[in-house]
CSV table of C-alpha atoms in Angstrom, one decimal:
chain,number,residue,atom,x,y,z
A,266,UNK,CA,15.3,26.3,30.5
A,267,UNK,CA,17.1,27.0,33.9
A,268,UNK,CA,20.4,26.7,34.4
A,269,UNK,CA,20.0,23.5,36.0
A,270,UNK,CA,18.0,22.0,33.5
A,271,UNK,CA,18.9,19.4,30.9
A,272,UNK,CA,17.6,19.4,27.8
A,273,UNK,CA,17.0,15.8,26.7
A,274,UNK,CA,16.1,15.0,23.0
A,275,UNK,CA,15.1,11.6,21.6
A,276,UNK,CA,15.1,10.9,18.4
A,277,UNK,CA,11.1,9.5,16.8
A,278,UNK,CA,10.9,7.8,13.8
A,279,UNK,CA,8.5,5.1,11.9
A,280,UNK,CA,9.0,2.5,13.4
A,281,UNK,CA,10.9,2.6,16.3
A,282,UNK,CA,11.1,0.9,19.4
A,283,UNK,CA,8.7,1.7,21.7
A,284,UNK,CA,10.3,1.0,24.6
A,285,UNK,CA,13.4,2.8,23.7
A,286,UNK,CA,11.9,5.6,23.5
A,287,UNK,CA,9.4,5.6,26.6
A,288,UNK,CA,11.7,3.8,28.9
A,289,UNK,CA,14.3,6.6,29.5
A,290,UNK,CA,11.9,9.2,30.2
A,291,UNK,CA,10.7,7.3,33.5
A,292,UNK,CA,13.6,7.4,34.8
A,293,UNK,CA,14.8,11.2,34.1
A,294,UNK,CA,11.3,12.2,35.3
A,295,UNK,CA,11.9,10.3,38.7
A,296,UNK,CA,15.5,12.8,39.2
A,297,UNK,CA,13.4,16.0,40.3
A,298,UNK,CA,11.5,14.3,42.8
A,299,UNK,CA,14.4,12.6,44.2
A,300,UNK,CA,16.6,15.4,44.7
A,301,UNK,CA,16.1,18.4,46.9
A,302,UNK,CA,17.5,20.4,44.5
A,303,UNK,CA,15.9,22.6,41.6
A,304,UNK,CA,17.3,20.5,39.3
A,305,UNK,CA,16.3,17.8,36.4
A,306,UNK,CA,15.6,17.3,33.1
A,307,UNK,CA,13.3,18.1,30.2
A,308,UNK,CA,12.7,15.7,28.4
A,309,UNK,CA,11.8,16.2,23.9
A,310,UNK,CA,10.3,13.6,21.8
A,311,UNK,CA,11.9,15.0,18.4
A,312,UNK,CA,10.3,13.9,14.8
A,313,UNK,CA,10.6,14.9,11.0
A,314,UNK,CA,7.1,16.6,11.3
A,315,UNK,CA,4.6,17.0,14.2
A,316,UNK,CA,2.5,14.4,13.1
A,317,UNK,CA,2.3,10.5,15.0
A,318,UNK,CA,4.9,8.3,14.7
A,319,UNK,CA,3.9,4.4,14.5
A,320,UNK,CA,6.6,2.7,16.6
A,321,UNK,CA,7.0,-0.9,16.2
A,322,UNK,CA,4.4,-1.9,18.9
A,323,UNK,CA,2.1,-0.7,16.9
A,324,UNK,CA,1.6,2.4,19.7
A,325,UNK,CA,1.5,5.9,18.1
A,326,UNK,CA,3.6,8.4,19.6
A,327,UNK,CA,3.1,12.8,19.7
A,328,UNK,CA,6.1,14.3,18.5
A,329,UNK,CA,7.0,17.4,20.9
A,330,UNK,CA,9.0,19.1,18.6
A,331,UNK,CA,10.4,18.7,15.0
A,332,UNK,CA,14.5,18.1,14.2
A,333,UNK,CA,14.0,21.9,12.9
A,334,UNK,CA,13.0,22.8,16.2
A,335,UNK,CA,15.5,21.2,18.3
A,336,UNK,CA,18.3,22.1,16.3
A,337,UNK,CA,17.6,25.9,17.4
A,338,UNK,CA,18.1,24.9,21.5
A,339,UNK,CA,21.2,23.6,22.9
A,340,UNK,CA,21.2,19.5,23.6
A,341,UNK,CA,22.6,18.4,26.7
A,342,UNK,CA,21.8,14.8,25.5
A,343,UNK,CA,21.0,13.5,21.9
A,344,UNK,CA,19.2,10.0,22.7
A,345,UNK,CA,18.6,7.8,19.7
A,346,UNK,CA,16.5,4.4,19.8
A,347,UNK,CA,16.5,1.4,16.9
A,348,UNK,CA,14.8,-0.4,15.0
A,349,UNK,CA,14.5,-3.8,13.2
A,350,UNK,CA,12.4,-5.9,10.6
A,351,UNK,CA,12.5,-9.4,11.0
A,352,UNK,CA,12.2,-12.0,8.3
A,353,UNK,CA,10.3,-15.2,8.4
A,354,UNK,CA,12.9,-17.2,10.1
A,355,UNK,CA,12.8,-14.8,13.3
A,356,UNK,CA,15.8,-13.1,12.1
A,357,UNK,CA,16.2,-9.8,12.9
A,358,UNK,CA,18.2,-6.7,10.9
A,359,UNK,CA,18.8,-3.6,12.3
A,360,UNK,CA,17.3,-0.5,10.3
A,361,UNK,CA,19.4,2.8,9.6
A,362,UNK,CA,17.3,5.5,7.3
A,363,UNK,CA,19.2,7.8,5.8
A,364,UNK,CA,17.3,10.6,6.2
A,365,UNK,CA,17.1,9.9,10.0
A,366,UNK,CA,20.8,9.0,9.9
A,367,UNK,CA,21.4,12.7,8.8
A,368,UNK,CA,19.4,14.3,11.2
A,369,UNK,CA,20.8,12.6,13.8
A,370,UNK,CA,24.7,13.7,12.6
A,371,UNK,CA,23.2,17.1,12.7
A,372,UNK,CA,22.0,16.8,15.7
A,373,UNK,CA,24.9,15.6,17.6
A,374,UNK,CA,27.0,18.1,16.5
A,375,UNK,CA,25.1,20.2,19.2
A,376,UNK,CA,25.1,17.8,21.8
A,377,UNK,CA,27.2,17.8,24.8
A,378,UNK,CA,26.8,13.9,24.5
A,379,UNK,CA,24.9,11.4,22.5
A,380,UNK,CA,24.0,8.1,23.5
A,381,UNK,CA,22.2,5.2,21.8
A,382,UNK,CA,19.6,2.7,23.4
A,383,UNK,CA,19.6,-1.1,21.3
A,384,UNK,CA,20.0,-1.1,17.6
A,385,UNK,CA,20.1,3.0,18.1
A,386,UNK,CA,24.2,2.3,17.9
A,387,UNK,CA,23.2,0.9,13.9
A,388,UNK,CA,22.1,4.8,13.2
A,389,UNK,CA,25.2,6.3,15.3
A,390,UNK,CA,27.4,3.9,13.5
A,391,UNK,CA,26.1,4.9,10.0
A,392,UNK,CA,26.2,8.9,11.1
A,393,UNK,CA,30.1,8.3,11.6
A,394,UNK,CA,29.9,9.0,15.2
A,395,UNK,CA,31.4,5.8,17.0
A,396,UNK,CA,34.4,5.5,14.4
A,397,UNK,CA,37.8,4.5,16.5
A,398,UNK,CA,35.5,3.8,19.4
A,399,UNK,CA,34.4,1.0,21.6
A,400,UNK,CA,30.4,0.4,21.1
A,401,UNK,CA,27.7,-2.1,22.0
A,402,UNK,CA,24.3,-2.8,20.9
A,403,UNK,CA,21.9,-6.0,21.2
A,404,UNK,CA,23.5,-9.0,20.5
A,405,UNK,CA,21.3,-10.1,17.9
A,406,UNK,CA,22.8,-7.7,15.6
A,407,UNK,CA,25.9,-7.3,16.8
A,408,UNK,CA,27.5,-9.1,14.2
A,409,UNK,CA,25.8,-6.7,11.8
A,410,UNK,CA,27.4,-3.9,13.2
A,411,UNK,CA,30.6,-5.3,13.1
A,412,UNK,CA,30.2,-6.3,9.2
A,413,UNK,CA,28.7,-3.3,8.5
A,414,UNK,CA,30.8,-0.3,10.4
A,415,UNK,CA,34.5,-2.6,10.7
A,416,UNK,CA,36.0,0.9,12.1
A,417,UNK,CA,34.2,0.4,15.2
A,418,UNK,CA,35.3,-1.6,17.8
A,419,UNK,CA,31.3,-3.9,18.7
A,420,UNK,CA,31.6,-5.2,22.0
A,421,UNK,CA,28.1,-7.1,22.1
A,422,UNK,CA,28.7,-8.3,25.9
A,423,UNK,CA,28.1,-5.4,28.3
A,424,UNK,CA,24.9,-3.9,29.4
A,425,UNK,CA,26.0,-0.2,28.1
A,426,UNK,CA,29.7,1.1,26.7
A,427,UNK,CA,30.9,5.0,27.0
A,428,UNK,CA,33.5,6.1,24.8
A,429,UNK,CA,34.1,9.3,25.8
A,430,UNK,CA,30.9,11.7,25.2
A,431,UNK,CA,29.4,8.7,23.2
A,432,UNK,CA,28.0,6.3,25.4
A,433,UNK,CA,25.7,3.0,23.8
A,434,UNK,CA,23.4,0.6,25.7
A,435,UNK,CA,22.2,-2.9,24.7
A,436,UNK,CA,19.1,-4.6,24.1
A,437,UNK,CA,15.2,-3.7,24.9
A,438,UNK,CA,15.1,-3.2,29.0
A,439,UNK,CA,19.0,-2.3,29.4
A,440,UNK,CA,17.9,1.0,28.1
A,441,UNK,CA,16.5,2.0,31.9
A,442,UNK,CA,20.5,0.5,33.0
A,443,UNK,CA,22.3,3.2,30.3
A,444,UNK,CA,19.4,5.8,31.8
A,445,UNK,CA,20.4,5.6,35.1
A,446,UNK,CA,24.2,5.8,34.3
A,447,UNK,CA,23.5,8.6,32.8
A,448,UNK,CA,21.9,10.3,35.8
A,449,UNK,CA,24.6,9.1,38.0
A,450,UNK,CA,27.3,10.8,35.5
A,451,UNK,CA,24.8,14.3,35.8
A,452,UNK,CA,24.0,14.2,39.6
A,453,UNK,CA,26.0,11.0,41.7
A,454,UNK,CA,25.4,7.5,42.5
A,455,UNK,CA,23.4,8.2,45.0
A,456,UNK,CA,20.7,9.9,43.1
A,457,UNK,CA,20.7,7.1,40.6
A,458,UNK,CA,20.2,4.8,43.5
A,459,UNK,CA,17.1,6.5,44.8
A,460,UNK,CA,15.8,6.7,41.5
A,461,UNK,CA,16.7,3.0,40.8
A,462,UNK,CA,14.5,2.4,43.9
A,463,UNK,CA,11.5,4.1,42.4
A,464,UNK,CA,11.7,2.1,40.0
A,465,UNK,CA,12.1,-1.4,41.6
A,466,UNK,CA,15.5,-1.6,40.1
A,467,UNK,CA,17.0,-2.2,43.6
A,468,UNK,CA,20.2,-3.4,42.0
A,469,UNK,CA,22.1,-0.9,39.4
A,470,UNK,CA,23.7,-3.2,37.0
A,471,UNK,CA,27.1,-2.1,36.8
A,472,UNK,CA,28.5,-1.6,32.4
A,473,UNK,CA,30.2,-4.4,33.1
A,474,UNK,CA,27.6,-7.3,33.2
A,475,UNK,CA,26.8,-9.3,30.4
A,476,UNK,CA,23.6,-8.7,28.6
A,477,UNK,CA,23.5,-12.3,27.6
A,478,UNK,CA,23.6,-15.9,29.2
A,479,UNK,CA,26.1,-17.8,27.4
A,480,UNK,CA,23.3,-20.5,26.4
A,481,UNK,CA,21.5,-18.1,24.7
A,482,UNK,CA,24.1,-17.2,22.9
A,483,UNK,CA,23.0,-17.6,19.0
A,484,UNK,CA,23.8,-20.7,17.9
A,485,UNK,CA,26.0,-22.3,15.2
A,486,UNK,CA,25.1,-23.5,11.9
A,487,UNK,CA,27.5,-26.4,12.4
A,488,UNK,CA,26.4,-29.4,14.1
A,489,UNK,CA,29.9,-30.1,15.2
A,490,UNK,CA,30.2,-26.7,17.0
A,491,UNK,CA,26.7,-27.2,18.7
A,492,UNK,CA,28.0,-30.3,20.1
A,493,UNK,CA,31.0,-28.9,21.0
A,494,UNK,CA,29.0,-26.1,22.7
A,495,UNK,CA,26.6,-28.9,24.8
A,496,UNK,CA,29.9,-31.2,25.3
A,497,UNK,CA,31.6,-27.5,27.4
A,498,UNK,CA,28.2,-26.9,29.0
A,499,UNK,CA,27.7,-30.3,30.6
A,500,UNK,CA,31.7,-30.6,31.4
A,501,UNK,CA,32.4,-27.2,33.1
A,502,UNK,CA,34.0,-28.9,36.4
A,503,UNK,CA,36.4,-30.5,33.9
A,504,UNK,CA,39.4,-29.9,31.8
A,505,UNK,CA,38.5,-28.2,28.4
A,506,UNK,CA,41.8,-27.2,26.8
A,507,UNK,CA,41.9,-26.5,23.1
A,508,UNK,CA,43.6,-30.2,22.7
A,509,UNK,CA,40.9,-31.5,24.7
A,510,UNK,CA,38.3,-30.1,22.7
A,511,UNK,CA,40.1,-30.8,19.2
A,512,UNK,CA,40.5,-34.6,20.2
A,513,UNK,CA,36.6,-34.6,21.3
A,514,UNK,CA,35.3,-33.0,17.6
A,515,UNK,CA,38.2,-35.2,16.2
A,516,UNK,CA,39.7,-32.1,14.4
A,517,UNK,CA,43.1,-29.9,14.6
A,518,UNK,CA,43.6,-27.7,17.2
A,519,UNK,CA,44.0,-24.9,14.4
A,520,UNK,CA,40.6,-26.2,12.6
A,521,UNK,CA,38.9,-26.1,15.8
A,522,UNK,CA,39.8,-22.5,16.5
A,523,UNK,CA,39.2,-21.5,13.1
A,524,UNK,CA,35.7,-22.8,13.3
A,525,UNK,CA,34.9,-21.5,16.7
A,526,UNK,CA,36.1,-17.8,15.2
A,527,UNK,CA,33.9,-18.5,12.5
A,528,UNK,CA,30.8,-20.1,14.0
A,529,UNK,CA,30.6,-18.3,17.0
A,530,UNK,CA,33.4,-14.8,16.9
A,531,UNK,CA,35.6,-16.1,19.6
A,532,UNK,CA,38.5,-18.7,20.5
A,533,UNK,CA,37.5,-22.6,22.5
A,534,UNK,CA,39.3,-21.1,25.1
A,535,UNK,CA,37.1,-18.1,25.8
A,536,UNK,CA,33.6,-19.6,24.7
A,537,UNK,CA,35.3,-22.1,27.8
A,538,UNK,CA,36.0,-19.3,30.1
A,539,UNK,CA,32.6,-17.3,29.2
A,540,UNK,CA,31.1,-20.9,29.6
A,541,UNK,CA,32.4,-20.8,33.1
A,542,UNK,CA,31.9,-17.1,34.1
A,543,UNK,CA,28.0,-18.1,33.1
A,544,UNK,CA,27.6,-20.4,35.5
A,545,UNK,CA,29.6,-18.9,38.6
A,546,UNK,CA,27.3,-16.1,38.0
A,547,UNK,CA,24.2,-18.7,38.7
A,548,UNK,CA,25.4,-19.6,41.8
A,549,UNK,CA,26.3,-16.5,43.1
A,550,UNK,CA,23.1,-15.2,42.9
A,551,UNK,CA,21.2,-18.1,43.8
A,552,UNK,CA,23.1,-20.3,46.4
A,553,UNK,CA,25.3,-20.2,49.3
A,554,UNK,CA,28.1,-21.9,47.8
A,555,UNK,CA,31.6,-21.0,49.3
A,556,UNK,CA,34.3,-19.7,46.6
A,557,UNK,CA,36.2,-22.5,46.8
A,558,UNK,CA,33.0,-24.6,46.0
A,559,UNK,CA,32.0,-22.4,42.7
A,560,UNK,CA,35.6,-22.7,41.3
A,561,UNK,CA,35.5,-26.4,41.7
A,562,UNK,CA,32.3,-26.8,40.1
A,563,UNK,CA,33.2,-24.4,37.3
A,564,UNK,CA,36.6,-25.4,36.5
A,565,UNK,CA,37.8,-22.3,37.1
A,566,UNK,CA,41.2,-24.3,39.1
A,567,UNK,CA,42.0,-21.5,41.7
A,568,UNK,CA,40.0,-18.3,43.0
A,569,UNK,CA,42.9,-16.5,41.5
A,570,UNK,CA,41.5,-17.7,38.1
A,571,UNK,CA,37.8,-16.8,39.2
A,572,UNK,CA,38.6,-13.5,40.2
A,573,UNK,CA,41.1,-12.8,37.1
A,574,UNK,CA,38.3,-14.1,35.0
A,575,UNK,CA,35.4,-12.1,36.4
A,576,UNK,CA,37.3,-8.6,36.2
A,577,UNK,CA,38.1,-9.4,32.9
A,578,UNK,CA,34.9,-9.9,31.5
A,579,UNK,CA,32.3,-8.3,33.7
A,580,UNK,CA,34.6,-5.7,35.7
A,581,UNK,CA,34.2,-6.8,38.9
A,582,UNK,CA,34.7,-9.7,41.6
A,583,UNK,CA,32.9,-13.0,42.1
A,584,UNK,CA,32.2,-11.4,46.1
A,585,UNK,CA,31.0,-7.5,44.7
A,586,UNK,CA,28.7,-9.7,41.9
A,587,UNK,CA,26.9,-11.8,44.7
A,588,UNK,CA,26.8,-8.9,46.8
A,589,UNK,CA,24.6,-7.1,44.4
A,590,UNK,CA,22.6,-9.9,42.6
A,591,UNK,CA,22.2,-12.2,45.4
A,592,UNK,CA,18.7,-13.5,44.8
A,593,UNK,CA,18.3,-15.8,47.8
A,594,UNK,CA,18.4,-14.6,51.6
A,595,UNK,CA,21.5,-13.5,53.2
């Protein structure tokens, strides 16, 4: 391996998710044709043994190497996909095998960095490796994490979290986002960019954005929070304090809070304010609305309150967001 070459190991195991594991490749194999330079990276689907691995598409996958094997070369990058079942109900739980759990604490300890793609942050989580730190992972199992691993900090909102030399994406296609911030970190923006190109990701998403619409958020097992939840949705332009809501549901202001931390793992006041973020986001990308128009039909009161809002929970402005996500001609 040249100088210039990174070594890139991803972790195979029964079961895993395909496009965890295939989807990153694409885009590291994409850097040595973009750049001018002799530079890149190699890329090493590690298993237990060289035999297949079944992923959970049912696609069977050649190990290039064993964990044996890798664990002689030094890692630049220790990239580790998930996995779920699902029970009859749809609902999903993230896997994390012990015996891949070790290999990947081994592993990591000769990494420069490690990073986790989906439910991969269930497996990092488990190998002590995101302890004290701020991590993400799909939102469908989110909660899990938190539950399971309450020393680390689960942000299930943005598209990918680093914490140092520990960086963790979200769910399913985010895994290309977390890829190309990982390029950018190696090589610059603008080689990302050109590689985001070849890809027909014309926009990079920045960490920042949420990987979720607020409607899809998953719902509450109480009726009175679903309501609650439709009642916000359909009265954005209005006022929605916590009193307001409390006197709709016909409840305490301290029962309504408690059930929204319960039901749904946040305050009224920011399910309101995500609420709102949700749907300023809509119309920046797809009208021309004015500013002052969007905060008006959001609720939002002032641009100040935009603005303070959209730093806060997507880390950037309302006027940077529609300038990269803009879906309808300039």
């Amino acid at each position: 391996m040249t100088a210039v070459e990174r070594l890139i190991v991803i972790v195979l195991f029964e079961g895993v998710d395909l496009l965890d594991v295939t989807g990153p490749p694409e885009v590291f194999s994409l850097v040595r044709r973009e750049t001018d330079e002799a530079t890149g990276y190699r890329v090493v689907l590690a298993a237990e043994t060289p035999e297949p691995v079944t992923t959970s598409a049912g696609v069977r996958v050649l190990p290039d190497a064993t964990f044996e094997e890798v664990a002689t070369e030094r890692i630049d990058t220790l990239l580790v996909p998930g996995s779920v079942e699902a029970d009859g109900r749809r609902r999903v739980r993230a896997l994390a095998d012990p015996a891949v759990v070790g290999r990947v604490k081994a592993l990591a300890g000769r990494s420069r960095r490690v990073a986790s793609v989906c439910v991969g942050a269930h497996l990092l989580a488990a190998a002590g490796l995101l302890d004290g730190k701020r991590a993400t992972t799909h939102w469908s199992t989110a909660r899990q994490l938190a539950a399971e691993h309450p020393d680390v900090d689960v942000d299930p909102d943005p598209i990918f979290i680093r914490d140092g030399d520990v960086w963790t994406g979200a769910g399913i296609s985010s895994c290309l986002d977390l890829s190309l911030a990982l390029v950018a970190d190696d090589l610059g923006e603008d080689v990302a960019l050109r590689v985001a190109r070849q890809l027909v990701m014309y926009l990079k998403r920045p960490s920042g954005q949420s990987q979720f619409s607020v409607p899809l958020e998953p719902v509450s097992t109480t009726r009175r929070i679903e309501d609650l939840r439709h009642h916000i949705l359909r009265h954005l332009d209005e006022r929605l304090t916590v009193a307001d809501l409390a006197g709709y549901a016909h409840v305490s202001e301290r029962h309504l809070t408690r059930l929204f931390k319960t039901e749904l793992g946040m305050t009224p006041s920011a399910y309101v304010e995500s609420a709102r973020v949700e749907r300023a986001r809509q119309q920046l990308e797809s009208t021309d609305d004015t500013l002052e128009r969007i905060v008006s039909a959001c609720g939002f009161g002032t641009t100040d309150t935009l603005v303070r809002a959209f730093r806060r929970r997507l880390d950037t402005t309302p006027t940077e967001y529609r300038l990269r996500f803009r879906t309808v001609p300039g």
